[in-house]
Coordinates of N, CA and C in Angstrom, one line a residue:
X1 N -7.2 -2.3 -13.9 CA -6.7 -3.6 -12.5 C -5.6 -3.6 -12.6
X2 N -4.9 -3.2 -10.3 CA -3.8 -3.6 -11.0 C -3.0 -4.5 -9.7
X3 N -2.4 -5.4 -9.4 CA -2.0 -6.6 -9.1 C -0.7 -7.4 -9.7
X4 N -1.2 -8.4 -8.7 CA -1.1 -9.6 -9.0 C -1.8 -10.1 -9.8
X5 N -1.2 -11.4 -10.8 CA -2.4 -12.2 -11.7 C -3.1 -12.8 -10.6
X6 N -2.3 -13.6 -10.0 CA -4.2 -15.0 -9.3 C -4.5 -13.6 -8.4
X7 N -4.3 -12.1 -7.4 CA -4.8 -11.5 -7.0 C -6.6 -10.7 -8.0
X8 N -5.7 -10.6 -9.4 CA -7.2 -10.1 -10.5 C -7.8 -10.5 -11.0
X9 N -7.0 -11.6 -11.5 CA -8.3 -12.9 -11.9 C -9.5 -12.7 -11.9
X10 N -9.8 -13.2 -10.7 CA -11.7 -13.2 -10.2 C -11.8 -11.9 -10.1
X11 N -11.3 -11.0 -9.6 CA -12.1 -9.3 -9.7 C -12.2 -8.8 -11.1
X12 N -11.2 -9.2 -12.3 CA -11.4 -9.0 -13.2 C -13.0 -9.4 -14.1
X13 N -12.9 -10.8 -14.1 CA -14.1 -11.5 -14.9 C -15.7 -10.7 -13.5
X14 N -15.2 -10.6 -12.7 CA -16.6 -9.8 -12.0 C -17.1 -8.4 -12.1
X15 N -15.4 -7.8 -12.6 CA -16.4 -6.5 -13.1 C -16.4 -6.5 -14.8
X16 N -16.0 -7.7 -15.6 CA -16.8 -8.0 -16.4 C -17.8 -7.7 -16.3
X17 N -18.3 -9.0 -15.9 CA -19.4 -9.4 -16.4 C -20.5 -8.4 -15.7
X18 N -19.6 -7.1 -14.9 CA -21.1 -5.8 -14.1 C -20.9 -5.2 -15.7
X19 N -20.6 -5.5 -16.5 CA -20.3 -4.5 -17.8 C -19.1 -3.3 -18.0
X20 N -17.9 -3.5 -16.8 CA -17.3 -2.3 -16.8 C -15.7 -2.7 -17.5
X21 N -15.1 -1.9 -18.7 CA -14.4 -1.9 -19.5 C -13.2 -1.9 -18.6
X22 N -12.2 -3.1 -17.9 CA -10.9 -3.2 -17.6 C -10.2 -3.7 -18.2
X23 N -8.9 -2.6 -17.7 CA -7.6 -3.3 -18.3 C -6.8 -4.2 -17.6
X24 N -6.3 -4.6 -17.3 CA -5.3 -5.4 -16.5 C -3.8 -4.6 -16.6
X25 N -3.3 -3.9 -15.0 CA -1.9 -4.5 -14.7 C -0.9 -5.3 -13.9
X26 N -1.1 -6.8 -14.2 CA -1.1 -7.2 -13.5 C 0.3 -8.1 -13.8
X27 N 1.2 -9.0 -12.5 CA 2.5 -8.9 -12.4 C 3.1 -8.1 -11.6
X28 N 2.7 -7.0 -11.1 CA 3.2 -5.7 -9.6 C 4.0 -6.8 -9.0
X29 N 5.5 -6.6 -8.7 CA 6.0 -7.1 -7.5 C 6.8 -7.0 -6.4
X30 N 6.8 -7.5 -5.2 CA 7.1 -6.9 -4.6 C 8.7 -5.8 -4.4
X31 N 8.4 -4.5 -3.9 CA 9.7 -3.6 -4.4 C 9.4 -2.9 -5.6
X32 N 8.2 -3.1 -6.1 CA 7.7 -2.7 -7.7 C 8.7 -1.8 -8.8
X33 N 8.9 -2.1 -9.6 CA 10.5 -1.5 -10.2 C 10.0 -0.5 -11.4
X34 N 10.8 0.3 -11.7 CA 10.4 1.7 -12.4 C 10.1 1.0 -13.6
X35 N 11.1 0.2 -14.4 CA 10.7 -0.4 -16.0 C 8.9 -1.1 -15.5
X36 N 8.5 -1.1 -14.5 CA 7.4 -1.5 -14.3 C 6.3 -0.7 -14.0
X37 N 6.9 0.0 -13.5 CA 6.0 1.7 -13.2 C 5.8 2.2 -14.9
X38 N 7.0 2.4 -16.3 CA 6.9 2.2 -16.9 C 5.5 1.6 -18.1
X39 N 6.1 0.5 -18.0 CA 4.9 -0.3 -18.2 C 3.1 0.0 -18.1
X40 N 3.0 0.5 -16.5 CA 1.9 0.4 -16.4 C 0.8 2.1 -16.6
X41 N 2.4 3.0 -17.1 CA 1.6 4.2 -17.4 C 1.7 3.8 -18.6
X42 N 2.1 2.7 -19.6 CA 1.5 2.9 -21.0 C 0.1 2.4 -21.1
X43 N -0.1 1.4 -20.2 CA -1.3 -0.1 -20.4 C -2.6 1.5 -19.7
X44 N -2.2 1.9 -18.5 CA -3.2 3.5 -18.4 C -3.8 4.4 -19.5
X45 N -2.5 5.0 -19.6 CA -2.7 6.0 -21.5 C -3.2 4.9 -22.3
X46 N -3.4 4.2 -22.7 CA -3.6 3.2 -24.1 C -5.4 3.1 -23.6
X47 N -5.1 2.4 -22.4 CA -6.7 2.2 -22.1 C -7.8 3.0 -21.4
X48 N -7.0 4.5 -21.6 CA -7.4 5.6 -20.7 C -8.5 6.3 -19.7
X49 N -7.3 5.2 -18.9 CA -7.8 4.7 -17.5 C -8.3 6.0 -16.4
X50 N -9.6 5.6 -15.9 CA -9.8 6.2 -14.7 C -10.7 6.4 -13.6
X51 N -10.1 5.3 -13.5 CA -9.5 5.2 -11.9 C -8.3 3.7 -11.8
X52 N -7.5 3.5 -10.9 CA -6.9 2.6 -10.3 C -7.7 1.5 -9.9
X53 N -7.4 0.1 -9.5 CA -8.3 -0.6 -8.4 C -7.1 -1.3 -8.0
X54 N -6.2 -1.1 -7.4 CA -4.9 -1.9 -6.9 C -5.7 -3.0 -5.3
X55 N -5.4 -4.0 -6.2 CA -5.9 -5.4 -5.4 C -4.5 -6.4 -5.2
X56 N -4.3 -6.2 -3.8 CA -3.0 -7.3 -3.4 C -2.7 -5.8 -2.0
X57 N -1.3 -6.5 -1.9 CA -0.5 -5.7 -0.9 C -0.2 -4.5 -0.8
X58 N 0.9 -4.3 -0.1 CA 1.8 -3.1 0.3 C 2.2 -2.4 -0.8
X59 N 2.7 -3.1 -1.6 CA 3.6 -2.7 -3.0 C 2.6 -2.5 -4.4
X60 N 1.7 -3.3 -4.4 CA 0.3 -3.0 -5.6 C 0.1 -1.8 -5.0
X61 N 0.0 -1.6 -3.9 CA -1.0 -0.1 -3.3 C 0.0 0.9 -3.2
X62 N 1.2 1.2 -3.6 CA 2.2 2.0 -3.7 C 2.6 1.3 -5.8
X63 N 2.2 1.4 -5.6 CA 3.1 1.2 -8.1 C 1.4 1.7 -8.7
X64 N 0.3 1.5 -7.6 CA -0.8 2.2 -8.2 C -0.8 3.6 -7.7
X65 N -0.5 4.0 -6.9 CA 0.0 5.6 -6.3 C 0.9 6.2 -7.3
X66 N 2.5 5.6 -8.2 CA 2.7 5.5 -8.5 C 2.3 6.1 -10.4
X67 N 1.9 5.1 -11.0 CA 0.9 5.3 -12.2 C 0.2 6.5 -11.6
X68 N -0.6 6.1 -10.5 CA -1.8 7.6 -10.7 C -1.1 9.0 -11.1
X69 N 0.1 9.2 -10.5 CA 1.0 11.0 -10.4 C 1.6 10.6 -11.9
X70 N 2.1 10.0 -12.4 CA 2.7 9.1 -13.6 C 2.2 9.9 -15.2
X71 N 0.7 8.8 -14.7 CA -0.2 8.8 -16.4 C -0.4 10.1 -16.8
X72 N -0.8 12.0 -16.2 CA -0.7 12.5 -16.9 C 0.4 13.6 -17.5
X73 N 1.5 13.1 -16.7 CA 2.5 13.7 -16.4 C 3.4 13.9 -17.2
X74 N 3.7 14.7 -18.4 CA 4.8 14.9 -19.2 C 5.9 14.9 -18.9
X75 N 6.6 14.9 -17.7 CA 8.3 14.7 -17.6 C 8.2 13.2 -16.7
X76 N 9.5 13.1 -17.4 CA 9.9 10.9 -16.4 C 9.5 11.4 -14.9
X77 N 8.8 10.3 -14.3 CA 8.8 10.4 -14.0 C 9.4 10.2 -12.4
X78 N 10.8 9.4 -13.1 CA 11.9 9.2 -11.8 C 12.4 10.0 -11.1
X79 N 12.5 11.3 -12.4 CA 13.5 12.2 -12.3 C 12.5 13.6 -11.4
X80 N 11.2 13.8 -11.9 CA 10.4 14.1 -10.9 C 10.1 13.9 -9.8
X81 N 9.4 12.7 -9.6 CA 9.0 12.6 -7.8 C 9.7 12.0 -7.4
X82 N 11.0 11.7 -8.1 CA 11.9 10.1 -7.3 C 12.9 10.7 -6.8
X83 N 13.7 11.9 -7.3 CA 15.1 11.5 -7.7 C 15.1 14.0 -7.2
X84 N 13.9 14.6 -7.8 CA 13.4 16.1 -7.0 C 12.8 16.2 -6.0
X85 N 11.7 15.1 -5.7 CA 10.9 15.0 -4.7 C 9.8 16.1 -5.4
X86 N 9.4 16.3 -6.5 CA 8.4 16.8 -7.1 C 7.4 16.3 -6.5
X87 N 6.1 17.7 -6.2 CA 4.0 17.3 -6.3 C 4.3 17.0 -7.4
X88 N 3.0 16.3 -7.7 CA 2.3 16.6 -9.3 C 1.5 17.9 -9.9
X89 N 1.7 18.2 -10.9 CA 1.5 19.5 -11.0 C 0.6 19.3 -12.3
X90 N 0.2 18.1 -12.3 CA -1.3 17.3 -12.9 C -2.2 16.4 -12.6
X91 N -2.6 16.4 -13.8 CA -4.7 15.3 -13.1 C -4.3 14.4 -12.6
X92 N -3.7 14.1 -11.4 CA -3.4 12.9 -11.1 C -5.0 11.7 -11.5
X93 N -5.0 10.2 -11.7 CA -5.8 9.0 -11.2 C -6.1 8.7 -9.9
X94 N -7.7 8.7 -9.4 CA -8.4 8.0 -8.1 C -7.7 6.9 -8.2
X95 N -7.1 6.5 -6.5 CA -7.1 5.2 -6.0 C -7.7 4.5 -5.7
X96 N -8.3 3.6 -5.9 CA -8.8 2.5 -4.0 C -7.7 1.2 -4.3
X97 N -7.9 0.5 -3.2 CA -7.4 -0.4 -2.9 C -8.3 -1.5 -2.1
X98 N -7.7 -3.1 -2.7 CA -8.5 -3.7 -2.0 C -7.5 -4.5 -1.9
X99 N -7.6 -5.0 0.1 CA -6.2 -5.2 0.4 C -5.9 -7.1 0.9
X100 N -4.9 -7.5 0.4 CA -5.1 -9.0 0.4 C -4.3 -9.5 1.0
X101 N -3.0 -8.2 1.7 CA -1.4 -8.3 2.7 C -1.9 -7.2 3.2
X102 N -1.1 -7.4 4.6 CA -1.5 -6.0 5.8 C -0.1 -5.8 6.4
X103 N 0.2 -4.5 6.4 CA 1.8 -5.1 6.5 C 2.3 -2.9 6.3
X104 N 1.7 -2.5 5.6 CA 2.1 -1.3 4.9 C 2.0 0.3 5.5
X105 N 0.6 -0.4 5.5 CA -0.1 1.4 6.1 C -0.7 1.7 4.5
X106 N -0.3 1.7 3.5 CA -0.2 1.9 2.9 C -1.5 2.9 1.9
X107 N -2.7 1.2 1.9 CA -3.6 1.7 1.5 C -4.3 3.2 2.6
X108 N -3.5 4.4 3.6 CA -4.4 5.4 4.0 C -3.3 6.2 4.2
X109 N -1.9 6.3 3.4 CA -1.3 7.2 3.4 C -1.0 7.5 1.7
X110 N 0.2 8.6 1.8 CA 0.3 8.8 0.2 C 1.7 8.1 -0.2
X111 N 2.2 7.5 0.6 CA 3.5 6.7 0.2 C 3.9 6.0 -0.5
X112 N 4.5 6.1 -1.8 CA 4.7 5.5 -3.0 C 6.3 4.7 -3.0
X113 N 7.2 3.9 -3.1 CA 8.1 3.7 -3.0 C 8.3 2.8 -4.7
X114 N 9.1 3.0 -5.5 CA 9.8 2.7 -6.4 C 10.9 1.9 -6.6
X115 N 11.5 0.9 -7.4 CA 13.4 0.4 -7.2 C 13.7 1.0 -8.5
X116 N 15.1 1.0 -8.7 CA 15.3 1.5 -10.0 C 16.5 0.8 -9.3
X117 N 16.7 -0.3 -11.0 CA 17.8 -1.4 -10.6 C 18.8 -0.8 -11.3
X118 N 18.5 -0.1 -12.2 CA 19.8 0.4 -13.3 C 20.6 1.0 -12.5
X119 N 20.1 2.0 -11.4 CA 21.0 2.7 -10.8 C 21.0 2.1 -9.4
X120 N 20.7 1.0 -9.3 CA 20.8 0.4 -7.9 C 19.8 1.2 -7.0
X121 N 19.3 2.0 -6.9 CA 18.3 3.0 -6.2 C 16.6 2.9 -5.8
X122 N 16.5 2.3 -4.2 CA 14.6 1.9 -3.7 C 14.8 3.5 -3.3
X123 N 13.6 4.1 -3.3 CA 13.3 5.5 -3.2 C 11.6 6.1 -2.7
X124 N 11.5 6.1 -1.3 CA 10.2 5.8 -1.5 C 9.9 8.0 -1.9
X125 N 8.9 8.5 -1.6 CA 8.1 9.6 -2.1 C 6.4 9.6 -1.7
X126 N 6.1 10.6 -0.1 CA 5.0 11.2 0.5 C 4.4 11.5 -0.6
X127 N 3.7 11.4 -1.1 CA 2.5 12.2 -1.6 C 1.8 12.9 -0.7
X128 N 1.5 14.1 -1.0 CA -0.2 15.2 -0.2 C -1.3 14.0 -0.6
X129 N -2.3 14.6 0.3 CA -3.2 13.5 0.8 C -4.3 13.7 -0.9
X130 N -3.9 14.2 -1.5 CA -4.1 14.2 -3.4 C -4.4 13.0 -3.9
X131 N -3.5 12.4 -3.3 CA -2.8 11.4 -4.0 C -3.5 9.7 -3.2
X132 N -3.7 10.1 -1.7 CA -4.2 8.7 -0.8 C -5.1 8.7 -1.6
X133 N -5.2 7.1 -1.7 CA -6.6 6.0 -1.6 C -7.6 6.8 -1.5
X134 N -8.5 6.8 -2.5 CA -9.8 7.3 -2.2 C -11.3 6.8 -1.8
X135 N -10.5 5.3 -1.8 CA -11.8 4.2 -0.7 C -10.5 3.2 -0.2
X136 N -10.0 2.0 0.5 CA -10.1 1.0 0.8 C -11.0 -0.1 1.5
X137 N -11.1 -0.7 0.6 CA -11.3 -2.3 1.0 C -10.9 -3.3 2.3
X138 N -11.3 -2.8 3.4 CA -10.1 -4.0 4.6 C -10.9 -4.7 4.9
X139 N -11.4 -6.4 4.0 CA -12.1 -7.6 4.9 C -10.9 -8.4 5.1
X140 N -10.9 -8.8 6.4 CA -9.4 -9.8 6.7 C -9.9 -10.8 6.0
X141 N -11.1 -11.7 5.7 CA -10.6 -12.8 4.7 C -10.0 -12.8 4.1
X142 N -9.8 -11.4 2.6 CA -9.2 -11.9 1.6 C -7.9 -11.8 2.1
X143 N -7.6 -12.2 3.3 CA -5.7 -12.3 3.7 C -5.6 -13.9 4.4
X144 N -6.4 -14.5 4.4 CA -7.0 -16.0 4.9 C -6.2 -16.9 4.2
X145 N -5.8 -16.3 3.1 CA -5.2 -17.5 1.9 C -3.3 -17.1 2.1
X146 N -2.9 -16.1 2.9 CA -1.0 -15.7 2.7 C -1.0 -17.2 3.5
X147 N 0.2 -17.4 3.0 CA 1.3 -18.3 3.0 C 1.7 -18.2 5.0
X148 N 1.5 -19.0 5.8 CA 2.0 -18.4 7.0 C 3.3 -17.8 7.4
X149 N 4.7 -17.4 6.5 CA 5.3 -16.8 6.5 C 5.5 -15.9 5.8
X150 N 4.6 -15.2 5.3 CA 3.7 -13.6 4.5 C 3.4 -13.4 6.3
X151 N 2.2 -13.7 5.7 CA 1.5 -13.6 7.4 C 2.4 -13.0 8.8
X152 N 3.3 -14.1 8.7 CA 4.2 -13.0 10.4 C 4.7 -11.9 9.8
X153 N 5.4 -12.2 8.6 CA 6.1 -10.3 7.6 C 5.6 -9.4 8.2
X154 N 4.4 -9.8 7.3 CA 3.2 -8.5 8.0 C 3.5 -8.3 9.3
X155 N 3.5 -8.9 9.9 CA 3.4 -8.5 11.5 C 4.4 -7.5 12.2
X156 N 5.7 -8.2 11.7 CA 7.1 -7.4 11.9 C 7.1 -6.3 11.5
X157 N 6.0 -6.0 10.2 CA 6.2 -5.0 9.2 C 5.5 -4.0 9.4
X158 N 4.3 -4.4 10.8 CA 3.3 -3.8 11.2 C 4.2 -3.0 12.8
X159 N 4.7 -3.8 13.3 CA 5.3 -3.7 14.6 C 6.8 -2.5 14.1
X160 N 7.4 -2.9 13.4 CA 8.6 -1.7 12.4 C 7.5 -0.2 12.4
X161 N 7.0 -0.5 11.4 CA 6.5 1.0 11.5 C 6.2 1.8 13.0
X162 N 5.4 1.0 14.1 CA 4.9 1.8 15.3 C 6.5 2.0 16.1
X163 N 8.0 1.6 16.0 CA 8.5 1.7 16.8 C 9.3 2.4 16.3
X164 N 9.5 2.8 15.0 CA 10.2 3.8 14.2 C 9.6 5.1 14.2
X165 N 8.4 4.5 14.4 CA 8.3 6.9 14.5 C 8.1 6.7 16.3
X166 N 7.4 5.8 17.2 CA 7.4 5.9 18.8 C 9.3 6.5 19.5
X167 N 10.2 6.0 18.4 CA 11.2 6.3 19.1 C 12.2 7.8 18.4
X168 N 10.9 7.9 17.7 CA 11.6 9.1 16.1 C 12.1 10.1 17.1
X169 N 12.0 10.5 18.5 CA 12.6 11.5 19.2 C 11.6 13.1 18.9
X170 N 10.7 12.8 18.4 CA 9.5 14.0 18.6 C 8.6 14.0 20.3
X171 N 9.0 15.1 20.4 CA 8.0 14.7 21.9 C 6.7 15.0 21.5
X172 N 6.1 13.8 22.0 CA 4.1 13.9 21.4 C 4.0 13.0 22.4
X173 N 3.7 12.9 23.1 CA 3.4 11.7 24.2 C 2.1 11.6 24.0
X174 N 0.8 12.3 22.9 CA 0.1 12.0 22.6 C -0.3 10.8 21.7
X175 N 0.7 10.7 20.5 CA 0.7 10.0 19.4 C 1.5 9.2 20.3
X176 N 2.4 9.4 21.2 CA 3.1 7.8 21.6 C 2.0 6.8 22.5
X177 N 1.3 7.2 23.1 CA 0.5 6.5 23.9 C -0.7 5.7 23.4
X178 N -0.9 6.9 21.6 CA -1.7 6.2 21.1 C -1.0 4.6 20.4
X179 N 0.3 5.1 20.1 CA 1.6 4.0 19.7 C 1.3 2.5 20.3
X180 N 1.4 2.9 21.7 CA 1.5 2.1 22.7 C 0.4 1.3 23.0
X181 N -1.2 1.5 22.5 CA -1.9 1.1 22.9 C -1.9 0.1 21.5
X182 N -1.9 0.5 19.9 CA -1.7 -0.3 19.0 C -0.3 -1.5 18.6
X183 N 0.7 -1.4 19.4 CA 1.8 -2.2 19.8 C 1.1 -2.9 20.7
X184 N 0.3 -2.9 22.0 CA -0.8 -3.7 22.9 C -1.5 -5.0 22.1
X185 N -2.6 -4.2 21.5 CA -3.5 -4.7 21.1 C -2.7 -5.5 19.9
X186 N -1.7 -5.3 18.6 CA -1.0 -6.1 17.6 C 0.1 -7.3 18.7
X187 N 0.1 -7.1 19.4 CA 1.0 -8.2 20.4 C 0.1 -9.7 20.8
X188 N -1.2 -9.1 21.2 CA -1.6 -9.8 21.6 C -2.8 -10.6 20.7
X189 N -3.2 -9.8 19.3 CA -4.1 -10.0 18.2 C -2.6 -11.0 17.7
X190 N -1.7 -11.1 17.3 CA -0.2 -12.1 16.5 C -0.3 -13.1 17.4
X191 N -0.5 -13.5 18.7 CA -0.2 -15.0 19.4 C -1.3 -15.3 18.8
X192 N -2.6 -14.4 18.9 CA -3.8 -16.0 18.4 C -3.6 -15.7 16.9
X193 N -3.5 -15.2 15.9 CA -3.5 -15.4 14.4 C -2.2 -16.3 14.5
X194 N -1.3 -16.5 14.9 CA -0.2 -17.4 14.5 C -1.0 -18.7 15.3
X195 N -1.7 -19.0 15.7 CA -2.5 -20.3 16.3 C -3.5 -20.9 15.4
X196 N -4.6 -19.5 15.3 CA -5.4 -19.6 13.8 C -5.1 -18.5 13.4
X197 N -5.1 -19.0 12.3 CA -4.9 -18.1 11.2 C -6.0 -17.7 10.2
X198 N -7.0 -18.1 10.6 CA -8.7 -17.3 10.0 C -9.1 -16.8 11.2
X199 N -9.0 -16.7 12.6 CA -9.0 -16.3 13.6 C -9.7 -14.4 13.0
X200 N -11.0 -14.2 12.5 CA -11.9 -13.2 12.0 C -11.2 -11.9 13.2
X201 N -11.1 -12.3 14.1 CA -11.0 -11.1 15.1 C -10.3 -10.8 15.4
X202 N -8.8 -11.8 15.6 CA -7.6 -11.2 15.4 C -7.3 -10.4 14.2
X203 N -7.5 -10.8 13.1 CA -6.6 -10.5 11.5 C -7.3 -9.4 11.3
X204 N -8.6 -8.9 11.7 CA -9.6 -8.1 11.4 C -8.8 -6.7 12.5
X205 N -8.4 -7.0 13.4 CA -7.5 -6.5 14.6 C -6.0 -5.7 13.8
X206 N -5.7 -6.6 13.8 CA -4.4 -6.8 13.1 C -4.3 -5.2 11.3
X207 N -5.2 -5.7 11.3 CA -5.8 -5.3 9.6 C -5.5 -3.5 10.0
X208 N -6.3 -3.7 11.1 CA -6.9 -2.4 11.7 C -6.4 -1.2 12.2
X209 N -5.0 -2.1 12.8 CA -3.4 -1.5 13.4 C -2.9 -1.3 12.2
X210 N -2.3 -2.3 11.5 CA -1.5 -1.9 10.2 C -1.9 -0.7 9.6
X211 N -3.5 -0.2 9.4 CA -3.9 0.9 8.8 C -3.5 2.2 9.9
X212 N -3.4 1.9 10.9 CA -3.4 2.8 11.8 C -2.1 3.4 12.3
X213 N -1.2 2.0 12.2 CA 0.6 2.5 12.1 C 0.7 3.0 11.6
X214 N 0.6 3.7 10.3 CA 1.5 4.3 9.1 C 0.6 5.2 8.5
X215 N 0.1 6.3 8.8 CA -0.5 7.7 8.3 C -0.4 8.6 9.2
X216 N -1.2 9.2 8.7 CA -0.7 10.9 9.0 C -1.4 11.4 10.5
X217 N -2.1 10.6 10.7 CA -2.7 10.4 12.5 C -1.9 10.2 13.6
X218 N -0.8 9.4 13.6 CA 0.1 9.5 14.4 C 1.5 9.2 14.4
X219 N 2.0 9.9 12.5 CA 3.0 9.8 12.6 C 4.0 11.1 12.8
X220 N 5.2 10.8 13.3 CA 6.2 12.0 13.6 C 6.8 12.2 13.2
X221 N 7.4 13.4 13.1 CA 9.1 13.8 12.9 C 9.6 13.1 11.3
X222 N 7.9 12.6 10.3 CA 7.7 12.1 8.9 C 7.9 13.6 8.2

């Protein structure tokens, strides 16, 4: 079970009460670090993990995918995946996501960004479909406790993903029209959410837009 300590505490208890063998990789931070990746690999190996359940936002999902491709890898994951950009040749662990913050779209793509403080590098690797989360639970109610600042930051993250692809220079008007619709819906729903943060319809539309904003359906020039 991967996430911040507050996110996974209750989930761990529920799973344990259901008879599941659960190990925690707690304290995953925004822009997860290489040191944290090594820690997660060690925990997953020690407990013979067969599923990584990421509970949190995009950084937690990114991190779980990085652990997934590294647990059974005999090489250094930083060298193999983030410097040489190789694909996994080993067995990967399945990843599931439970979102508590939206914005990155990591719940529906193969992207994984890791930060190496020693070399002052932040590198993203977009893995193939075999590393995509096997399932993602998107319940807007799980995002209602976010502070307003974080909620709003997520809105701009979604908008950035749409716009960077829209202005990619690729000639694909079908994708452009899809993204124009996503952007119109985002502007409409975020105006409501800022005034009423627990408006279920607005928050559910925003969650849905975030998922579509950065995946293989509308991505261009990536």
